[in-house]
mmCIF file of C-alpha atoms in Angstrom:
data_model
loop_
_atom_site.group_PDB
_atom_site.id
_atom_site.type_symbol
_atom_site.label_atom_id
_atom_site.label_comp_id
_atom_site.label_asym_id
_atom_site.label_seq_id
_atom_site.Cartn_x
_atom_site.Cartn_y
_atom_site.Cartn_z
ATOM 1 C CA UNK A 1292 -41.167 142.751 40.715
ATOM 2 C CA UNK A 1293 -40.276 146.222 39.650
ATOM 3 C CA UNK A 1294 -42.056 149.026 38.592
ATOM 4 C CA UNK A 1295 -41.505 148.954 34.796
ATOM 5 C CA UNK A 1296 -41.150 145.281 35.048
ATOM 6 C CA UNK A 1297 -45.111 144.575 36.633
ATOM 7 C CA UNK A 1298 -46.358 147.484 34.263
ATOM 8 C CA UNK A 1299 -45.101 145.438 31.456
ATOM 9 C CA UNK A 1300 -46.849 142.129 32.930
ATOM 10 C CA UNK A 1301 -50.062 144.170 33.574
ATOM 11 C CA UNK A 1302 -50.068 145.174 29.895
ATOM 12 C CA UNK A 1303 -49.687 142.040 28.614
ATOM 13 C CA UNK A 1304 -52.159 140.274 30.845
ATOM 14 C CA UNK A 1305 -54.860 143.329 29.553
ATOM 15 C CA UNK A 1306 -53.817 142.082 25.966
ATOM 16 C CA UNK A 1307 -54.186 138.501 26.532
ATOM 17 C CA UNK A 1308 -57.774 139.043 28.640
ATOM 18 C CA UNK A 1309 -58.891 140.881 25.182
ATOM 19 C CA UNK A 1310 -57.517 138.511 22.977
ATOM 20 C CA UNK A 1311 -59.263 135.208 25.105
ATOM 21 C CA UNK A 1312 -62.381 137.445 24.116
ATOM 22 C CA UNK A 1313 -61.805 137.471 20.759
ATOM 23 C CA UNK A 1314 -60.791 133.767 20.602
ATOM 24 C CA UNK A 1315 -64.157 133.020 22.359
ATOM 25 C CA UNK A 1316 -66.299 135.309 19.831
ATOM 26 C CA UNK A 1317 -64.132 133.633 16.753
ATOM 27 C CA UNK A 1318 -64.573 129.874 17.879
ATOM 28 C CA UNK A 1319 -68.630 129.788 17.960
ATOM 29 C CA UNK A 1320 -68.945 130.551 14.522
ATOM 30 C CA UNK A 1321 -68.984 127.041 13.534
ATOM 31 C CA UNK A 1322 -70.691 125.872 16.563
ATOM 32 C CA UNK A 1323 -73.758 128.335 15.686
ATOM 33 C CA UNK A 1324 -74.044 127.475 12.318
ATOM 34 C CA UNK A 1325 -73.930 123.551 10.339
ATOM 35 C CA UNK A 1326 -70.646 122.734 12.175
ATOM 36 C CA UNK A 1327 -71.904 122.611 15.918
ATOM 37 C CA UNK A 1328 -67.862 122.161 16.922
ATOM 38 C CA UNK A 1329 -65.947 124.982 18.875
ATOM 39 C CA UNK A 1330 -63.747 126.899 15.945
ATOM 40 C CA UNK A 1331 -60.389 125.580 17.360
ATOM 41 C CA UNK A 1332 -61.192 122.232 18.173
ATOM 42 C CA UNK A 1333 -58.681 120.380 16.042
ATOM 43 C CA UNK A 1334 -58.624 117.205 18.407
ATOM 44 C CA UNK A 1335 -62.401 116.939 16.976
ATOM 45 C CA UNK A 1336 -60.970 117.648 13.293
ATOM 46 C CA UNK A 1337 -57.890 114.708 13.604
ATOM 47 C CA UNK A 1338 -60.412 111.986 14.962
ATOM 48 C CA UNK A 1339 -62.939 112.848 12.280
ATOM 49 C CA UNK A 1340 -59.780 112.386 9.965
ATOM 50 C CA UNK A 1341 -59.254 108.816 11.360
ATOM 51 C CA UNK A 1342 -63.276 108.094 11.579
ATOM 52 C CA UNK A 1343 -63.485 109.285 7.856
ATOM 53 C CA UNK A 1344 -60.453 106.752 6.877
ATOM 54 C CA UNK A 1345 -61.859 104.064 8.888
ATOM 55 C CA UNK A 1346 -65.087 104.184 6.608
ATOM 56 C CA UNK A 1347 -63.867 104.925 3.572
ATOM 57 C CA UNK A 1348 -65.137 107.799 2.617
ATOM 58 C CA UNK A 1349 -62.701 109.947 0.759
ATOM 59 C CA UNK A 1350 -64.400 113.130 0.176
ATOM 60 C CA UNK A 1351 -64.842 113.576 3.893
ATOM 61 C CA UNK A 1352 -60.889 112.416 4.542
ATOM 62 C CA UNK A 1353 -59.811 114.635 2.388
ATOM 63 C CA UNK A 1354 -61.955 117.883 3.848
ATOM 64 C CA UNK A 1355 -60.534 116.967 7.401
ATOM 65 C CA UNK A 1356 -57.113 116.759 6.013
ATOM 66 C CA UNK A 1357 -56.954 119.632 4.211
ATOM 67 C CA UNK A 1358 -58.221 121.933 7.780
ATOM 68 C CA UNK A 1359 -55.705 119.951 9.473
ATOM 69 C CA UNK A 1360 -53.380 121.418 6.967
ATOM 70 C CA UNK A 1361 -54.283 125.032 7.260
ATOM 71 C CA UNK A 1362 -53.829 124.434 11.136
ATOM 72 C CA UNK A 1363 -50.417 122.786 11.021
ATOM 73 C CA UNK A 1364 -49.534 125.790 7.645
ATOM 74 C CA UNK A 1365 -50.788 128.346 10.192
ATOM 75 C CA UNK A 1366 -48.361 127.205 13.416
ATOM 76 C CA UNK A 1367 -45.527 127.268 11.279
ATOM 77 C CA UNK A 1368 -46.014 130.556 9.586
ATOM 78 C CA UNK A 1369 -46.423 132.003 13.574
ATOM 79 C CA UNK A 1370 -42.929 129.722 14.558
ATOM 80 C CA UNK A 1371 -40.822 130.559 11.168
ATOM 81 C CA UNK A 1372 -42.157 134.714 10.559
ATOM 82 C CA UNK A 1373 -40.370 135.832 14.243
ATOM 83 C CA UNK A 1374 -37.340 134.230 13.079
ATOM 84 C CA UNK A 1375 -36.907 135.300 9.722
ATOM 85 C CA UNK A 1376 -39.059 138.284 9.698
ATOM 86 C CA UNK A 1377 -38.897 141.729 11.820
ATOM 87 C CA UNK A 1378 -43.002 141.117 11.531
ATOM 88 C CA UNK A 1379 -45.097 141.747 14.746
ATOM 89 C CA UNK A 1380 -46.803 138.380 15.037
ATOM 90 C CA UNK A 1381 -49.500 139.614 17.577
ATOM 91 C CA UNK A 1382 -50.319 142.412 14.902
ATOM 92 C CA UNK A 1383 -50.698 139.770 12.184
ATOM 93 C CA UNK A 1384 -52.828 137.885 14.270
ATOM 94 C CA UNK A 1385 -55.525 140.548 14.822
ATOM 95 C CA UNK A 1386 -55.449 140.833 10.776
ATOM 96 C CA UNK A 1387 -55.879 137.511 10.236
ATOM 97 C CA UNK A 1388 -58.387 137.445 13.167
ATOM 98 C CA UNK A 1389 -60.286 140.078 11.463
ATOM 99 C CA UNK A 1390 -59.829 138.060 7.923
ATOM 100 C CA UNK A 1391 -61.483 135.534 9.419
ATOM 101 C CA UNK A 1392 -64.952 137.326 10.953
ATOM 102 C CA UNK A 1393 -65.072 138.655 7.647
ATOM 103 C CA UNK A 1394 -65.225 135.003 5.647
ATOM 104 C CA UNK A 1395 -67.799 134.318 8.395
ATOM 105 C CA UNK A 1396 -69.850 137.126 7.001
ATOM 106 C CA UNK A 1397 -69.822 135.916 3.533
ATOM 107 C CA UNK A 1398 -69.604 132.086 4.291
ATOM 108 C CA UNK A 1399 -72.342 130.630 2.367
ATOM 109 C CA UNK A 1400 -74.417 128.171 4.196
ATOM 110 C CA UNK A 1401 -74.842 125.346 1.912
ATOM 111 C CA UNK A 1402 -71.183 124.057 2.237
ATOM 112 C CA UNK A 1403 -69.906 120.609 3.792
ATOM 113 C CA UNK A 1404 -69.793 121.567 8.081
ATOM 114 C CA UNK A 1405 -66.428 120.878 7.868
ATOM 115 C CA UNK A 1406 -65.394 123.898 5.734
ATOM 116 C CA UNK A 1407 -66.925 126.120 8.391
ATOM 117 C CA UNK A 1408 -64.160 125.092 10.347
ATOM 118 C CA UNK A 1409 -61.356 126.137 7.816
ATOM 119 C CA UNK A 1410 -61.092 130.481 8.502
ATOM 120 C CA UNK A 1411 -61.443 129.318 12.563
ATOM 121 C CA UNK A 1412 -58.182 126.683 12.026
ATOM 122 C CA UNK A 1413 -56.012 129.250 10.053
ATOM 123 C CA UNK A 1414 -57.103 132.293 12.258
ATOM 124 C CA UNK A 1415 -57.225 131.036 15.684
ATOM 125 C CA UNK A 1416 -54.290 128.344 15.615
ATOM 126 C CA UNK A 1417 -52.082 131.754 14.618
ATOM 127 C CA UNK A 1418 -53.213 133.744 17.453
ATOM 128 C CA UNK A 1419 -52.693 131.045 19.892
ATOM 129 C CA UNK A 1420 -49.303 130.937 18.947
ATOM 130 C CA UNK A 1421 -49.028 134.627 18.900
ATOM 131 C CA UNK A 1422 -50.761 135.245 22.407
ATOM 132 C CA UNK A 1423 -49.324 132.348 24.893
ATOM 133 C CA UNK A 1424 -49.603 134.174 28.372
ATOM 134 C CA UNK A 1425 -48.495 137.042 30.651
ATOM 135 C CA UNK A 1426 -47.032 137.189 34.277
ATOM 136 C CA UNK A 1427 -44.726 133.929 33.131
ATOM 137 C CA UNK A 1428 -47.732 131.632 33.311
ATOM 138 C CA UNK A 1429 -48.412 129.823 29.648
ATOM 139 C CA UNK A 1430 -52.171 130.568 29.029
ATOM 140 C CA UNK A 1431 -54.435 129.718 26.058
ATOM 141 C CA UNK A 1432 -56.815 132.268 24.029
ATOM 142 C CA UNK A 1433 -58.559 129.613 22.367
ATOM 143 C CA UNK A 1434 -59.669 127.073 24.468
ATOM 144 C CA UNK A 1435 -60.880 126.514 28.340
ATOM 145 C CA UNK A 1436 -60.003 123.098 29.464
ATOM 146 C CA UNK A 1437 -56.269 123.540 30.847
ATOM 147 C CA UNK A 1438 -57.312 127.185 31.602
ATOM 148 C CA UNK A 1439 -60.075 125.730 33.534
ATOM 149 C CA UNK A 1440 -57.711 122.967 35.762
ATOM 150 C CA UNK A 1441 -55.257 125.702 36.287
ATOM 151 C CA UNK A 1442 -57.399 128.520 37.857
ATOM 152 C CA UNK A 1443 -59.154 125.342 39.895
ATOM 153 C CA UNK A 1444 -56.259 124.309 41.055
ATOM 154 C CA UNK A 1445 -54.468 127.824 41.948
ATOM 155 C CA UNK A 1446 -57.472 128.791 43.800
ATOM 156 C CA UNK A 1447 -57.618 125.766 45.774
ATOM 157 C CA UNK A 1448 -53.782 126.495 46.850
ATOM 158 C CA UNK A 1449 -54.817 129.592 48.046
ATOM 159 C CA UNK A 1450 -58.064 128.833 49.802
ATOM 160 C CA UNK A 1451 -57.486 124.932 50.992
ATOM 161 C CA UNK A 1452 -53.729 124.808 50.874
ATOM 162 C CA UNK A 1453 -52.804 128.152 52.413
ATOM 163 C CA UNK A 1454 -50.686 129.326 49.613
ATOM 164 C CA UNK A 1455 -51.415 132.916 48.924
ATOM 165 C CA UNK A 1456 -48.112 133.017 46.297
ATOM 166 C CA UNK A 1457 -50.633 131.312 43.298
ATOM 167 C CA UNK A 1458 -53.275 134.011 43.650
ATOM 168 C CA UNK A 1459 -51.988 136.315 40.830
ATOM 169 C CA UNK A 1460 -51.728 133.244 38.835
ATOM 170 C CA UNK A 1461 -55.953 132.408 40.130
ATOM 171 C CA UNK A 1462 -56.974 135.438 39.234
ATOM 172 C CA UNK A 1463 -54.854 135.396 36.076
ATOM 173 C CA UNK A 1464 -56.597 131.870 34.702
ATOM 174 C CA UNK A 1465 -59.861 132.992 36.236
ATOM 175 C CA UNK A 1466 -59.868 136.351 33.949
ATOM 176 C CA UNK A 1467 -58.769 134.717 30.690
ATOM 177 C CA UNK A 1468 -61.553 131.808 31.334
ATOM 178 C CA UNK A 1469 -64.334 135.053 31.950
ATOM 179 C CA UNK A 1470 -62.899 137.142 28.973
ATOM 180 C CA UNK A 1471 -62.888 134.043 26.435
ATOM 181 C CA UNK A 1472 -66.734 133.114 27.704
ATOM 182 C CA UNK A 1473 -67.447 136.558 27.516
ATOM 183 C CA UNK A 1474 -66.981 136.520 24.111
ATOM 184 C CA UNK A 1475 -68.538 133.476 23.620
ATOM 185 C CA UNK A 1476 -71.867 135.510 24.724
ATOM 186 C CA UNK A 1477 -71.374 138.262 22.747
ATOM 187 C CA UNK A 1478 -70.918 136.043 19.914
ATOM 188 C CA UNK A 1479 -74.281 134.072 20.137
ATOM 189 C CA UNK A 1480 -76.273 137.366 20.595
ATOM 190 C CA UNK A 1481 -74.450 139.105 17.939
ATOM 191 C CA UNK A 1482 -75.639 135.627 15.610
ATOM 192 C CA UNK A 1483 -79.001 135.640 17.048
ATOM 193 C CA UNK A 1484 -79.546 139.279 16.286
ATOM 194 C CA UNK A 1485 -77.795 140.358 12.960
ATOM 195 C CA UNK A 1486 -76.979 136.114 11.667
ATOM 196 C CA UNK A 1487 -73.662 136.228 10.218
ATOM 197 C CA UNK A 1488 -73.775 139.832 10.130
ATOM 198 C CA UNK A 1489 -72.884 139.462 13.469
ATOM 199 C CA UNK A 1490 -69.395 138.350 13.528
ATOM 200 C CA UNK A 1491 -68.344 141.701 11.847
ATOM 201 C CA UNK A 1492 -68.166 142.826 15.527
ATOM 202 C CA UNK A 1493 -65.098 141.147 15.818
ATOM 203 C CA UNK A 1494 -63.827 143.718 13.977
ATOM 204 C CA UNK A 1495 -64.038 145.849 17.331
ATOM 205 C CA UNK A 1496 -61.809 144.149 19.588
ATOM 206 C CA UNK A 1497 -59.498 143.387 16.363
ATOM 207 C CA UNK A 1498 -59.012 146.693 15.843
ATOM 208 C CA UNK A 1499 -58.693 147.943 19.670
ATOM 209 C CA UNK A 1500 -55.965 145.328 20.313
ATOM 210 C CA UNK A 1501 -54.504 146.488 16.494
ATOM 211 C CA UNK A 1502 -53.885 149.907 18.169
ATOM 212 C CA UNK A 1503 -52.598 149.296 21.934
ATOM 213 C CA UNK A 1504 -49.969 147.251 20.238
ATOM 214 C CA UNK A 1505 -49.219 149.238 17.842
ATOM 215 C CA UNK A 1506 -48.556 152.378 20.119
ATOM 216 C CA UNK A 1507 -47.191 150.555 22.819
ATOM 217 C CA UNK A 1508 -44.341 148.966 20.596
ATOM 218 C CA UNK A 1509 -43.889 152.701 19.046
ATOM 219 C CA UNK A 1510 -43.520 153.982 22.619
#
């Protein structure tokens, strides 16, 4: 790898370690408050939409539909804006990242769970499409399961199997999965401490990631 080449990858990875933090500190919103689902959990969100179908019950169908909808709305605004657009996606993200910590703030807490869900599907779903990896490997910010198998199974190459060539790509899943529980942390003490006062703090990383980007593509 050459010199400009593995700064570049280094830079990205430092990105995408800061944005898993952010996607951590984002998703426990709901969990903390009526919701008690992770913030990008739209599996959870398309069975409730079958469950609520199954019994009937309209109202509830028609909440799980509609945050569906802001998730799918969100993926194609992050597929279609790079194409038709000369619009940084990865600084969008961090605005509507922000956006969304400061709905948290406001959110009311008398609402249906679901809606706690809704800044979380918009927000998050658009940085995961904004932020999918560094050093060629294709890496979520919002979620730990694959990240989770991955760095398991990398490390085990290297350890059991001998294969030293899938440590950057250990160490790689193993930061992301630290940085995105990190946050996770941060989140529940920020809650615990200052309620939904808290998430403001996202706000901080937002803006930190805002800048890098924005002098690194000016560079």
């Amino acid at each position: 790898m050459s010199g400009n080449l593995a700064d570049a990858s280094r830079f990205e990875a430092r990105v995408h370690y800061l944005v898993a933090f952010i996607g951590g500190f984002l998703g426990l919103f709901p969990i903390v408050n009526v919701a008690k689902v992770l913030g990008s959990a739209q599996t959870t969100n398309l069975i409730d939409i079958v469950l609520a179908a199954l019994v009937g019950d309209g109202r509830m169908f028609a909440f799980h539909a509609l945050g569906a909808l802001l998730f799918c709305f969100s993926v194609f605004l992050a597929t279609v804006l790079p194409k038709r657009s000369r619009i940084d996606i990865r600084l969008l993200a961090m605005l509507f990242d922000s956006a969304c910590a400061v709905v948290m703030w406001l959110f009311p807490m008398d609402l249906p769970a679901v809606l706690y869900l809704y800044p979380t599907f918009f927000a998050l779903s658009f940085q995961w499409c904004a932020f999918k990896g560094a050093y060629g490997f294709t890496c979520s910010t919002i979620f730990s399961t694959n990240n989770l198998r991955m760095c398991i199974s990398a490390f085990t190459e290297v350890f059991f199997n001998g294969d030293r060539s899938f440590l950057l790509k250990a160490v790689f899943f193993g930061l992301t999965l630290l940085s995105f529980h990190s946050g996770i942390a941060v989140s529940w003490l920020c809650y615990h401490f200052l309620g939904n006062l808290g998430f403001l703090f996202a706000l901080v990383p937002c803006a930190a990631c805002f800048i890098v980007l924005s002098v690194k593509r000016s560079s």
